[in-house]
PDB file of C-alpha atoms (C1' of nucleotides) in Angstrom:
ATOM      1  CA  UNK E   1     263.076 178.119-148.604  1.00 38.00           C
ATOM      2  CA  UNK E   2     262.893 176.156-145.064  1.00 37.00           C
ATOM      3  CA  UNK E   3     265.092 173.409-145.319  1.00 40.00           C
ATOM      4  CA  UNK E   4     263.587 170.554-143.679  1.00 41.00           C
ATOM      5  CA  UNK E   5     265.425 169.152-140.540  1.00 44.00           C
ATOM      6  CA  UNK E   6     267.150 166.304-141.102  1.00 47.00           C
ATOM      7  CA  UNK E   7     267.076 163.251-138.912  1.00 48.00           C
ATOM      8  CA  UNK E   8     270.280 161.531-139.373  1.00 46.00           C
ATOM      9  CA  UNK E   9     272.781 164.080-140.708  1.00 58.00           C
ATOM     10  CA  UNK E  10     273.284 165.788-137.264  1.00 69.00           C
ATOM     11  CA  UNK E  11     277.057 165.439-136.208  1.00 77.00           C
ATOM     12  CA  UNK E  12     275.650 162.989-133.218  1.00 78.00           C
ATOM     13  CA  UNK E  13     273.502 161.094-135.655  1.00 77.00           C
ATOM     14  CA  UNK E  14     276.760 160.781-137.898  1.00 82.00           C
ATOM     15  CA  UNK E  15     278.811 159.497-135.151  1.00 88.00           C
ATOM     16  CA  UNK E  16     276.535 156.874-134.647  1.00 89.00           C
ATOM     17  CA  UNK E  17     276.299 155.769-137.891  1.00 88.00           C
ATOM     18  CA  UNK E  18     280.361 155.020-138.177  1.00 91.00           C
ATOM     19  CA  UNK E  19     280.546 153.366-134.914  1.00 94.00           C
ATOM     20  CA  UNK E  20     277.963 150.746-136.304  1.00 94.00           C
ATOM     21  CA  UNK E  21     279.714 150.479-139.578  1.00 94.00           C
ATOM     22  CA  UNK E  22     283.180 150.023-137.561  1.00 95.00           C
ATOM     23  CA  UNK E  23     281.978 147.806-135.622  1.00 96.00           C
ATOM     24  CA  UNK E  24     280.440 145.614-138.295  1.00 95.00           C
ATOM     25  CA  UNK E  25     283.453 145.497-140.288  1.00 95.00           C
ATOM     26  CA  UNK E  26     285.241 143.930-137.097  1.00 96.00           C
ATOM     27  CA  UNK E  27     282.294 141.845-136.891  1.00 96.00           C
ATOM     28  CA  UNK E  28     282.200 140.851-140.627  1.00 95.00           C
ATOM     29  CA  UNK E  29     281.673 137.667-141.976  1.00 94.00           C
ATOM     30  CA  UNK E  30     279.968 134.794-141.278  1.00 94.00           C
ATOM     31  CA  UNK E  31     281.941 133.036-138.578  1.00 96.00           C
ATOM     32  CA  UNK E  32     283.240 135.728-136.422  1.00 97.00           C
ATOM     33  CA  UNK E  33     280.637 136.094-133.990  1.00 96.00           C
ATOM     34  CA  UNK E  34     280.303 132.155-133.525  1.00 96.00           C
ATOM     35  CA  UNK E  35     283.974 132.233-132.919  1.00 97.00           C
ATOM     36  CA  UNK E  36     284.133 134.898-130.499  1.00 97.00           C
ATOM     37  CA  UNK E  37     281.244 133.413-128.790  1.00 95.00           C
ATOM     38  CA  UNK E  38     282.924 129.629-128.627  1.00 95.00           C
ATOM     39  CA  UNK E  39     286.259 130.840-127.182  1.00 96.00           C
ATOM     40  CA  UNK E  40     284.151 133.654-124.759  1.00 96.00           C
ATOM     41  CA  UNK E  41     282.538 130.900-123.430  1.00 92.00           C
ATOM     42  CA  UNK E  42     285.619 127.733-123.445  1.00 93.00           C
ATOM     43  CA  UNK E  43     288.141 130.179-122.417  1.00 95.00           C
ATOM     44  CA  UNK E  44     291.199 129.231-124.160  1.00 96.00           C
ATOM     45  CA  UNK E  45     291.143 127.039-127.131  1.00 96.00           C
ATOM     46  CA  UNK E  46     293.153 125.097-129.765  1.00 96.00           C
ATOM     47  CA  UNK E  47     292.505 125.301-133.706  1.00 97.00           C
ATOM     48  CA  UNK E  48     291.560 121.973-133.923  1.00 95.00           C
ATOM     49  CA  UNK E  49     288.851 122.607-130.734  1.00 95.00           C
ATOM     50  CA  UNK E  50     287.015 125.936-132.419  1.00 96.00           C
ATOM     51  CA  UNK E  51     287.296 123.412-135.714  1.00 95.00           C
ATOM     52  CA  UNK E  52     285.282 120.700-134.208  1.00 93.00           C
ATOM     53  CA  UNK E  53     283.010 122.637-131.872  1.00 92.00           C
ATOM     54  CA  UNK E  54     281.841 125.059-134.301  1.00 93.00           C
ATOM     55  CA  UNK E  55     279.847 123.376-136.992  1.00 91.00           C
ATOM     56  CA  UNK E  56     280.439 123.553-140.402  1.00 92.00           C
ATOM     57  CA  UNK E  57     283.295 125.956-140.183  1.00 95.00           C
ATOM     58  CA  UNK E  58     286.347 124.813-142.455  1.00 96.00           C
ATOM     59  CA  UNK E  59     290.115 125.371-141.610  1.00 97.00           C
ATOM     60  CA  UNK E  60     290.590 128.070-144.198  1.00 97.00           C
ATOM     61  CA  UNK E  61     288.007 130.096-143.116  1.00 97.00           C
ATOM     62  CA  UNK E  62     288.773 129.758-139.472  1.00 97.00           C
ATOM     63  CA  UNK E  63     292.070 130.676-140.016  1.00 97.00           C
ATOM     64  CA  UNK E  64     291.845 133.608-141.744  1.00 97.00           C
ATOM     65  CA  UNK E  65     288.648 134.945-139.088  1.00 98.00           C
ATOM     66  CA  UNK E  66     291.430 134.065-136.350  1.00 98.00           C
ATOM     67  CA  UNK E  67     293.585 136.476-138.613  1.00 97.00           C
ATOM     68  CA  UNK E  68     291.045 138.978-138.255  1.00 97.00           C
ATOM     69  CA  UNK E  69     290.399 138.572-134.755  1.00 98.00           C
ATOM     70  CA  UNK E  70     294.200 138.854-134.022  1.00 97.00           C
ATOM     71  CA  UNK E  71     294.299 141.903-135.958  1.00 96.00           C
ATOM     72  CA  UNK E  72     291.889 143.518-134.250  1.00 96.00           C
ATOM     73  CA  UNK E  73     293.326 142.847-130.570  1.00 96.00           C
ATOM     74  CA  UNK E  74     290.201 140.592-129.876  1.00 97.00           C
ATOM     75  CA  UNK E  75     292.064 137.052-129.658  1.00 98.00           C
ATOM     76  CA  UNK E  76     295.770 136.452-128.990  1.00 97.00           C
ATOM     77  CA  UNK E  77     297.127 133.500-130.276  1.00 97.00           C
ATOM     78  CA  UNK E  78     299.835 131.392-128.476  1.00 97.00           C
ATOM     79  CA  UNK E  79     301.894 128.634-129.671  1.00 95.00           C
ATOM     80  CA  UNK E  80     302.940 125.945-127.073  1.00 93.00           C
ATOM     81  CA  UNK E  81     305.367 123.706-127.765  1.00 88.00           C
ATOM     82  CA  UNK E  82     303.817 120.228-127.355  1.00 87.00           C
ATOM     83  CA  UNK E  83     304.709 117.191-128.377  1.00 81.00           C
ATOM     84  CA  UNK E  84     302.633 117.835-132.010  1.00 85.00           C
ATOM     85  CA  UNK E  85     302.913 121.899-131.577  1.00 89.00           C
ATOM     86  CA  UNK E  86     299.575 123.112-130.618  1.00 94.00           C
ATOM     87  CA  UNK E  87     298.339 126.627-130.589  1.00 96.00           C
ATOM     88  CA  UNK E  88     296.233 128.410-128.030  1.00 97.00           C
ATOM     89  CA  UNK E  89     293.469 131.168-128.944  1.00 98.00           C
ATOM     90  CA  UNK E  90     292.013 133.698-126.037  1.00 98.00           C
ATOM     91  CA  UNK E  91     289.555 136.206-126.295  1.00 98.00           C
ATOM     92  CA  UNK E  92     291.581 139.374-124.735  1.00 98.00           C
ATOM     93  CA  UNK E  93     289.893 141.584-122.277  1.00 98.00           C
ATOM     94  CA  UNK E  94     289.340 143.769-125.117  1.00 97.00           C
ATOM     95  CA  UNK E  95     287.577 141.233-126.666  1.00 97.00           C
ATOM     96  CA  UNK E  96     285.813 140.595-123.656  1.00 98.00           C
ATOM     97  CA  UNK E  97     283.705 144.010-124.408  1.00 97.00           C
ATOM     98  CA  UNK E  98     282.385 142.069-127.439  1.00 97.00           C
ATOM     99  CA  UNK E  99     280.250 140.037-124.789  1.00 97.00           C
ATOM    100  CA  UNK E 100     277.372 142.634-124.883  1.00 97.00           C
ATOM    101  CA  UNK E 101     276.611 142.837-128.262  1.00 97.00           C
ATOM    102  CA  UNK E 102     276.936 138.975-128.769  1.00 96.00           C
ATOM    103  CA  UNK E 103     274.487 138.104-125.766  1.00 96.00           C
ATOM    104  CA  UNK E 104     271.915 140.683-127.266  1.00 96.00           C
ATOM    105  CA  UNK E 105     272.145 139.402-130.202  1.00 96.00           C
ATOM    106  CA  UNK E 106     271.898 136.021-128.870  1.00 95.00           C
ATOM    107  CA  UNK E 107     269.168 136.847-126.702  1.00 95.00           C
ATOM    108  CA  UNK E 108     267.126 138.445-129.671  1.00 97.00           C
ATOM    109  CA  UNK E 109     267.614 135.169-131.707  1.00 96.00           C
ATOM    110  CA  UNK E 110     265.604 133.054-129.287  1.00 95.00           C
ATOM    111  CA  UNK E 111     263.107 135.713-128.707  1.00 95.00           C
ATOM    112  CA  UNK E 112     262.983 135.562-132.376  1.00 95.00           C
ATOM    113  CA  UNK E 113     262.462 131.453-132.367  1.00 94.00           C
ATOM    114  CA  UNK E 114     259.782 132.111-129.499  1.00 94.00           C
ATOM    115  CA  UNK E 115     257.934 134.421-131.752  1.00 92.00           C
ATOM    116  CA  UNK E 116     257.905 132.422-134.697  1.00 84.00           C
ATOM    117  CA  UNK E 117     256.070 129.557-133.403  1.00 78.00           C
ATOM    118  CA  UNK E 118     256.018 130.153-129.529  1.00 69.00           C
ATOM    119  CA  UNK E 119     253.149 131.815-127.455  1.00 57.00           C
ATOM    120  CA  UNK E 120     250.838 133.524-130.070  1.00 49.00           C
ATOM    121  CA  UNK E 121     249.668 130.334-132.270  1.00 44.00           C
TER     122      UNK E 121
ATOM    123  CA  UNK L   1     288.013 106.508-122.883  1.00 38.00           C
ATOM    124  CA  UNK L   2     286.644 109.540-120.854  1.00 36.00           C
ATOM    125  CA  UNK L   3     285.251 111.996-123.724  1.00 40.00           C
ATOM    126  CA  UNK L   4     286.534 115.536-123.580  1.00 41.00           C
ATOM    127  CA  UNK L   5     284.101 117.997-122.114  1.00 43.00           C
ATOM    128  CA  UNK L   6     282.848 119.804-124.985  1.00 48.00           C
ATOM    129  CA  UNK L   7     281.788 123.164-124.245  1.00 49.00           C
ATOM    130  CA  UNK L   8     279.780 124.231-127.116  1.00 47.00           C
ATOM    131  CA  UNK L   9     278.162 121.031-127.979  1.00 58.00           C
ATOM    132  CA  UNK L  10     275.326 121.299-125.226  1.00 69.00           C
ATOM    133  CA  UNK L  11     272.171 121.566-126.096  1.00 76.00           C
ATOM    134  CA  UNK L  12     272.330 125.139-124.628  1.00 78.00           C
ATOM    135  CA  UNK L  13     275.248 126.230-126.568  1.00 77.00           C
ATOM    136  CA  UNK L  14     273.823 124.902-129.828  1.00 82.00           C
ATOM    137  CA  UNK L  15     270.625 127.249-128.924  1.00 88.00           C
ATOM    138  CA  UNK L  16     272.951 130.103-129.065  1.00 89.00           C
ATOM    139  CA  UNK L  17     274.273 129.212-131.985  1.00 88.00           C
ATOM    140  CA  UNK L  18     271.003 128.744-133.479  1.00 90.00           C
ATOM    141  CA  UNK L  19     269.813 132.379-132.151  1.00 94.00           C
ATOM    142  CA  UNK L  20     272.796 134.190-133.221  1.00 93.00           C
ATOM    143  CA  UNK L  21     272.927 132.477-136.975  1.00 93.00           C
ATOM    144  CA  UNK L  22     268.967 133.508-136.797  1.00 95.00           C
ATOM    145  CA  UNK L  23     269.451 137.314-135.702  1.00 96.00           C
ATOM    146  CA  UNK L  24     272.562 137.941-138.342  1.00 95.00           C
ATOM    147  CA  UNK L  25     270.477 136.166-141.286  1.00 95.00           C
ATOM    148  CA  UNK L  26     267.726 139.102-139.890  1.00 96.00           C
ATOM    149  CA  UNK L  27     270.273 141.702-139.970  1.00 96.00           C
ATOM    150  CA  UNK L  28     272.060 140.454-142.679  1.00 95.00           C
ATOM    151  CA  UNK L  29     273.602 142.780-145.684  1.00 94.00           C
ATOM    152  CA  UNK L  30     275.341 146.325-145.267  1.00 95.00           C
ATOM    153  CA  UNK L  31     272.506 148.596-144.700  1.00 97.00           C
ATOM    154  CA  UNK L  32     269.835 146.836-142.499  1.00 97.00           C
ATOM    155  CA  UNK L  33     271.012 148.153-139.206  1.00 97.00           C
ATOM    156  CA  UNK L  34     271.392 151.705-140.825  1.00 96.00           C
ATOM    157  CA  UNK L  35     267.877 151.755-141.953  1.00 97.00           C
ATOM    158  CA  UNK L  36     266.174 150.620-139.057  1.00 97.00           C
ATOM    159  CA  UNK L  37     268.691 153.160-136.811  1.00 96.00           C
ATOM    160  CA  UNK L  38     267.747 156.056-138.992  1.00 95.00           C
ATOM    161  CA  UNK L  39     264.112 154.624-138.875  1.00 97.00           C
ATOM    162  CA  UNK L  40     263.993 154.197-134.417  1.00 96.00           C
ATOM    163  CA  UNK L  41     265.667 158.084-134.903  1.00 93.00           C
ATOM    164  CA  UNK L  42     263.161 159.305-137.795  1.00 94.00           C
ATOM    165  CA  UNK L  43     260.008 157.698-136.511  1.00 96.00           C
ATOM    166  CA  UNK L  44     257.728 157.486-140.126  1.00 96.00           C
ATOM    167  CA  UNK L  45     259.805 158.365-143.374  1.00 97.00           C
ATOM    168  CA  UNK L  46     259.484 158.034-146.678  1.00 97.00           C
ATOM    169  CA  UNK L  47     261.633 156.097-149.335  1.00 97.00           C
ATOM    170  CA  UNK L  48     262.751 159.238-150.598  1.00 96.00           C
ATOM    171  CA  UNK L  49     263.554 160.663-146.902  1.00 95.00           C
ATOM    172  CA  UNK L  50     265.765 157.189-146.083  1.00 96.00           C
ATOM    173  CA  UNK L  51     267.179 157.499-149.841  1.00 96.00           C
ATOM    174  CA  UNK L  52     268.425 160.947-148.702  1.00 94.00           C
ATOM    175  CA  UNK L  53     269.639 160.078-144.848  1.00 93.00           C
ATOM    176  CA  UNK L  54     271.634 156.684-145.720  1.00 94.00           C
ATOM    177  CA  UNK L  55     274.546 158.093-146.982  1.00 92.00           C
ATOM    178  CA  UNK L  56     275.503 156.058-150.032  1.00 93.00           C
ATOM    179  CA  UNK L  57     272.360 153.446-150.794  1.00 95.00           C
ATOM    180  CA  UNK L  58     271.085 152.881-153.595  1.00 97.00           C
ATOM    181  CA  UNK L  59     266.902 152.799-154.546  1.00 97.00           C
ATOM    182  CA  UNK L  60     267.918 149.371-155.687  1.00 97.00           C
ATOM    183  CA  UNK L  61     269.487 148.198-152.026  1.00 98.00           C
ATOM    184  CA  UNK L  62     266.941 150.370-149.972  1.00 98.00           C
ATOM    185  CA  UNK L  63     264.361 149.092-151.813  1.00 98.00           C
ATOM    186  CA  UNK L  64     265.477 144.998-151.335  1.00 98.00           C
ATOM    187  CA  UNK L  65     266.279 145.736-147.656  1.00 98.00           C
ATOM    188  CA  UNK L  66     263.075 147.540-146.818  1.00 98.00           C
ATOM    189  CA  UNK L  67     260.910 144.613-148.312  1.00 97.00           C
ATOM    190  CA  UNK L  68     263.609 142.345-146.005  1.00 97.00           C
ATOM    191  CA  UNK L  69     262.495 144.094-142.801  1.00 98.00           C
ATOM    192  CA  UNK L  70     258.633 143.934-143.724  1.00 97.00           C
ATOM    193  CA  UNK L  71     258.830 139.945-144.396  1.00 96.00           C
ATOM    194  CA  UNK L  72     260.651 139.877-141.094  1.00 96.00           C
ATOM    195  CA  UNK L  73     257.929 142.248-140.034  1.00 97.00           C
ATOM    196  CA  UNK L  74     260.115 144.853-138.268  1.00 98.00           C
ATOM    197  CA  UNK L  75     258.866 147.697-140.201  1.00 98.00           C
ATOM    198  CA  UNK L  76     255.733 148.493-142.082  1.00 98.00           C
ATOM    199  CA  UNK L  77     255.182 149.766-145.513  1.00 98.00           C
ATOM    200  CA  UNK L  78     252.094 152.285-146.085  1.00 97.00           C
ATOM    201  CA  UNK L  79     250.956 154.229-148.977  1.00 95.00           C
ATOM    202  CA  UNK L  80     249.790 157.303-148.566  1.00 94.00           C
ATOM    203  CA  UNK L  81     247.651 158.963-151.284  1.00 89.00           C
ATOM    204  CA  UNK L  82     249.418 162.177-151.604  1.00 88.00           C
ATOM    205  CA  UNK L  83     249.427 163.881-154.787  1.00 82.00           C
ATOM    206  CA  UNK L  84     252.569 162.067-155.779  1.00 86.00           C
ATOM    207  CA  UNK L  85     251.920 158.773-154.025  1.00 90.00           C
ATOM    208  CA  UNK L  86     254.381 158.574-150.765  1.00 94.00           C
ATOM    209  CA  UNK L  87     255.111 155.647-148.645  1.00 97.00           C
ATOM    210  CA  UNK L  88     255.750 155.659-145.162  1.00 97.00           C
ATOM    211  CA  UNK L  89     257.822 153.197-143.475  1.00 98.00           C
ATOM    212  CA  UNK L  90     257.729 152.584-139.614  1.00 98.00           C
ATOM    213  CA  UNK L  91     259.982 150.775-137.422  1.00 98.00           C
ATOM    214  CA  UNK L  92     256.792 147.880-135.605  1.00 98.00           C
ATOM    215  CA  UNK L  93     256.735 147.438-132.116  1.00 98.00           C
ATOM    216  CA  UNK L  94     259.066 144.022-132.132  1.00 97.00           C
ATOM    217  CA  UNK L  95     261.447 146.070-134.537  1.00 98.00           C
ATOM    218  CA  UNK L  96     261.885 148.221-131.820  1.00 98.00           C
ATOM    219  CA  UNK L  97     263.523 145.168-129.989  1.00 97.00           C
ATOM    220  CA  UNK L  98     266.011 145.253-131.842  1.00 97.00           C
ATOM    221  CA  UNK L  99     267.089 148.603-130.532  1.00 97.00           C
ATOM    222  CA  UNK L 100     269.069 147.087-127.428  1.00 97.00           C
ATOM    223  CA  UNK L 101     271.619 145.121-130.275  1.00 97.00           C
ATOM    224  CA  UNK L 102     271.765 148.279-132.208  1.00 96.00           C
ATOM    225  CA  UNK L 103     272.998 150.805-129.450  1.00 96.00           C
ATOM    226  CA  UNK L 104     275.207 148.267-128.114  1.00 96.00           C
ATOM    227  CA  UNK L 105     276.598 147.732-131.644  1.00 97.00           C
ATOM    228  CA  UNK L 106     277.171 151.743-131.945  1.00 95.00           C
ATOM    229  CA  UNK L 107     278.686 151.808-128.243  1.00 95.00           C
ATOM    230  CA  UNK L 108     280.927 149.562-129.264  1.00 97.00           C
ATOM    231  CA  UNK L 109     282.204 151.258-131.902  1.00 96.00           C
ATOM    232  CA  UNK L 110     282.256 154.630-130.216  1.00 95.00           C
ATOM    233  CA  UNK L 111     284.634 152.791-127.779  1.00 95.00           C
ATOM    234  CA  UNK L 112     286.697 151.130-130.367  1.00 95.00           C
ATOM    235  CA  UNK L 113     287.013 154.836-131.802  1.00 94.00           C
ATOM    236  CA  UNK L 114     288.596 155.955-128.756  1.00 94.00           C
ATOM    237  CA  UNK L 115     290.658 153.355-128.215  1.00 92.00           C
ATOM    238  CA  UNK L 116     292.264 153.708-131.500  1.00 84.00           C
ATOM    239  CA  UNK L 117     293.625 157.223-131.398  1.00 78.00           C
ATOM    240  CA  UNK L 118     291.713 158.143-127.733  1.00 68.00           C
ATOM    241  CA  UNK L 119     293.105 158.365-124.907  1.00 57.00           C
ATOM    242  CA  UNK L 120     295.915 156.057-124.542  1.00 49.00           C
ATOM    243  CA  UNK L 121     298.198 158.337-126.998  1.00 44.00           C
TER     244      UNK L 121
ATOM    245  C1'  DT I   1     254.380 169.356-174.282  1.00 71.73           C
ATOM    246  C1'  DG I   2     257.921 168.560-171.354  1.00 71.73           C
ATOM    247  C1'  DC I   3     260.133 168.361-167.107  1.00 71.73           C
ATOM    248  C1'  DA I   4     259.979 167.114-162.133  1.00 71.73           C
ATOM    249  C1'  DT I   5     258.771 164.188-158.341  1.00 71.73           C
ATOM    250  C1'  DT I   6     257.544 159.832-156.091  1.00 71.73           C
ATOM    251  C1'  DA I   7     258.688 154.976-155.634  1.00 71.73           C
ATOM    252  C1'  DC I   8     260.352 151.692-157.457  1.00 71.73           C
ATOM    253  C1'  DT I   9     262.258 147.730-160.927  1.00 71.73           C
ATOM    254  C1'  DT I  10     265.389 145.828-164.230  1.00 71.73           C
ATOM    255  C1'  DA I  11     269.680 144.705-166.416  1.00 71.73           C
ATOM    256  C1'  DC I  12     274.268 144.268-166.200  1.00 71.73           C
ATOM    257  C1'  DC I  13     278.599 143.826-164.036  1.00 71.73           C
ATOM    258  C1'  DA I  14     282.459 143.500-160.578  1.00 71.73           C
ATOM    259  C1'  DA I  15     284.066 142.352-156.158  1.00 71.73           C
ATOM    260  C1'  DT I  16     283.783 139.777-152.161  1.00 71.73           C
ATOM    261  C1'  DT I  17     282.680 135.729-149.651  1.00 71.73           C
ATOM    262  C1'  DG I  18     283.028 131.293-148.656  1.00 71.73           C
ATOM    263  C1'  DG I  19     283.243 126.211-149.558  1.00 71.73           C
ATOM    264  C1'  DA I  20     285.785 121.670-151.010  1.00 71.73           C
ATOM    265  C1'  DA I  21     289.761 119.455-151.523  1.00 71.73           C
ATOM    266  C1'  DA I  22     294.394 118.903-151.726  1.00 71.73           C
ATOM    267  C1'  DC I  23     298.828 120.036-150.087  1.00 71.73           C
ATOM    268  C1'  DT I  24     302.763 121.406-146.635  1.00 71.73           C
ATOM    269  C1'  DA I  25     305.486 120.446-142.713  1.00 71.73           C
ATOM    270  C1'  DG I  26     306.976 118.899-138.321  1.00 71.73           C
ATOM    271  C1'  DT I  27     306.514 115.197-134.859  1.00 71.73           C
ATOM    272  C1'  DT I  28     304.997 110.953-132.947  1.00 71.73           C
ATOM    273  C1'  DT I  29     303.436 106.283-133.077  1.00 71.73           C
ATOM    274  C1'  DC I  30     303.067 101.583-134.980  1.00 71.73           C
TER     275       DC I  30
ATOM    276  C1'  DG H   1     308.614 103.475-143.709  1.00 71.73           C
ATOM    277  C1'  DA H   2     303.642 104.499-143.342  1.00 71.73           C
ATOM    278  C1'  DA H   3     299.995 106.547-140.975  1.00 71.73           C
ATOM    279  C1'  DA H   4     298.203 110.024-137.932  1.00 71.73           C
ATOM    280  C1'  DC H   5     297.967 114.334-135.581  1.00 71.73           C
ATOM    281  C1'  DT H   6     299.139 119.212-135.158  1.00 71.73           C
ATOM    282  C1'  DA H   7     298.118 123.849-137.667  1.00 71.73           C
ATOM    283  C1'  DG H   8     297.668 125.609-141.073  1.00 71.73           C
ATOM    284  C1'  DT H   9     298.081 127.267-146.691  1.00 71.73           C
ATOM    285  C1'  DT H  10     296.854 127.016-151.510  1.00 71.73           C
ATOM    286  C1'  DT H  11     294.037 126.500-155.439  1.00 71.73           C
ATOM    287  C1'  DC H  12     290.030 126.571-157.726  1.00 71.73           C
ATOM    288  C1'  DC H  13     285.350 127.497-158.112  1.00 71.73           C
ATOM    289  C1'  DA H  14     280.388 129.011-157.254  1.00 71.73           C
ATOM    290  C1'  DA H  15     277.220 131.888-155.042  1.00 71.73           C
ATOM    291  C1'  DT H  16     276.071 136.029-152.980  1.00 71.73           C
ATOM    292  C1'  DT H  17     276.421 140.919-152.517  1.00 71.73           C
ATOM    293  C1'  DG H  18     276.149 145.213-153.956  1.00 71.73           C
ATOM    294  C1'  DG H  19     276.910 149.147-157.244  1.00 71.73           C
ATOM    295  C1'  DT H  20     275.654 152.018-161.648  1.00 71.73           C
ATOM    296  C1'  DA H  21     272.614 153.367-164.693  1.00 71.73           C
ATOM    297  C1'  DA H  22     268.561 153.319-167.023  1.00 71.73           C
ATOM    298  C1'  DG H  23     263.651 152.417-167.331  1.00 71.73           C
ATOM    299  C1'  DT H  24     258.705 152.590-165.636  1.00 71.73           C
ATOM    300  C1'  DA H  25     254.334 154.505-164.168  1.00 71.73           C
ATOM    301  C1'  DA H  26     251.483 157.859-162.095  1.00 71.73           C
ATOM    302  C1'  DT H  27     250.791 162.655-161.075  1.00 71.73           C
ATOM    303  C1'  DG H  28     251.562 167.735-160.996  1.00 71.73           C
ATOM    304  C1'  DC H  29     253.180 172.122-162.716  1.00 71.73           C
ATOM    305  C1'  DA H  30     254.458 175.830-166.172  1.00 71.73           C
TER     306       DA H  30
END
DNA sequence: TGCATTACTTACCAATTGGAAACTAGTTTC
DNA sequence: GAAACTAGTTTCCAATTGGTAAGTAATGCA
């Protein structure tokens, strides 16, 4: 019997499929991609910054995505000795290659808006 | 007092926000991405034919996520009246936009692959 | 008649995610 | 000494996610 070709199962077809799931595991979670977007564009930033600028976010989960990040080599954290001790987060050029997949996906969310209730009603 | 600049706050920034939150609600869950990559790769395929190529779904989660991506209308569902009933499912012309966030995603982990154990060692 | 195939749906369950609130701990300010 | 600010951690809880397995309904084949 023929088998029939398979789509997907190729080696190259394989490959892709667990770069996307590595890639979405670095990406998982709610907050990560907000965060990653907040300090790609503010450059470096304090805890209690990313707290107030991104909204709704609470301390426990942005400290433990921060974890993540750190983990990962995306952000470096730095602790400066200030008066109260503050601590300094940085997207690292590594997690500077982030930026493409977090302006497409930015760029599909207000194409997505535009749709929705833009040009075609 | 002279307010801190804040650098997500603008109107701009909270526009990105909005699009990203919008595009991972879209995407959301573990398989979505896989089933519309295997689906821009496959061109029409059955349930049974995605059932077989997604490594690991369930009917149950193929089934949720597929009616997902019609509401969202990025694919399309038709029967066809075979002898045993098939239905087709098609990546539509707007899911085909999200094809730029998708191969970026699976560069980027292609990348991070490399990186880990690539050519650095 | 009985099994296979197609495309699901349903029921049940376990793990993960994430939110609220309180607490820690060091330093500064009033 | 009390309050406030820094950067968290801890506890407890609820909702969501996703997996297994079985069931359903229509049709075809031996």
């Amino acid at each position: 019997m023929l088998k029939r070709k398979t789509v997907t199962k190729s080696l190259e077809c394989k490959v892709r499929i667990t770069a996307i799931t590595d890639t979405m595991q670095v990406l998982s979670g709610k907050w990560k991609i907000h965060i990653l977007g907040t300090l790609l564009q503010g450059g470096k930033m304090r805890f209690m910054d990313l707290l107030r600028e991104i909204d709704g976010i609470a301390a426990k989960m942005l400290s433990k995505e921060l974890q993540d990040l750190e983990m990962n080599q995306l952000v470096t954290r730095t602790v400066v000795d200030t008066k109260p001790i503050t601590v300094e987060y940085e997207v690292t050029e590594y997690g500077k290659t982030m930026e493409p997949i977090i302006d497409e996906i930015a760029n599909w969310g207000v194409f997505y808006r535009n749709r929705l209730h833009g040009k075609t009603d």
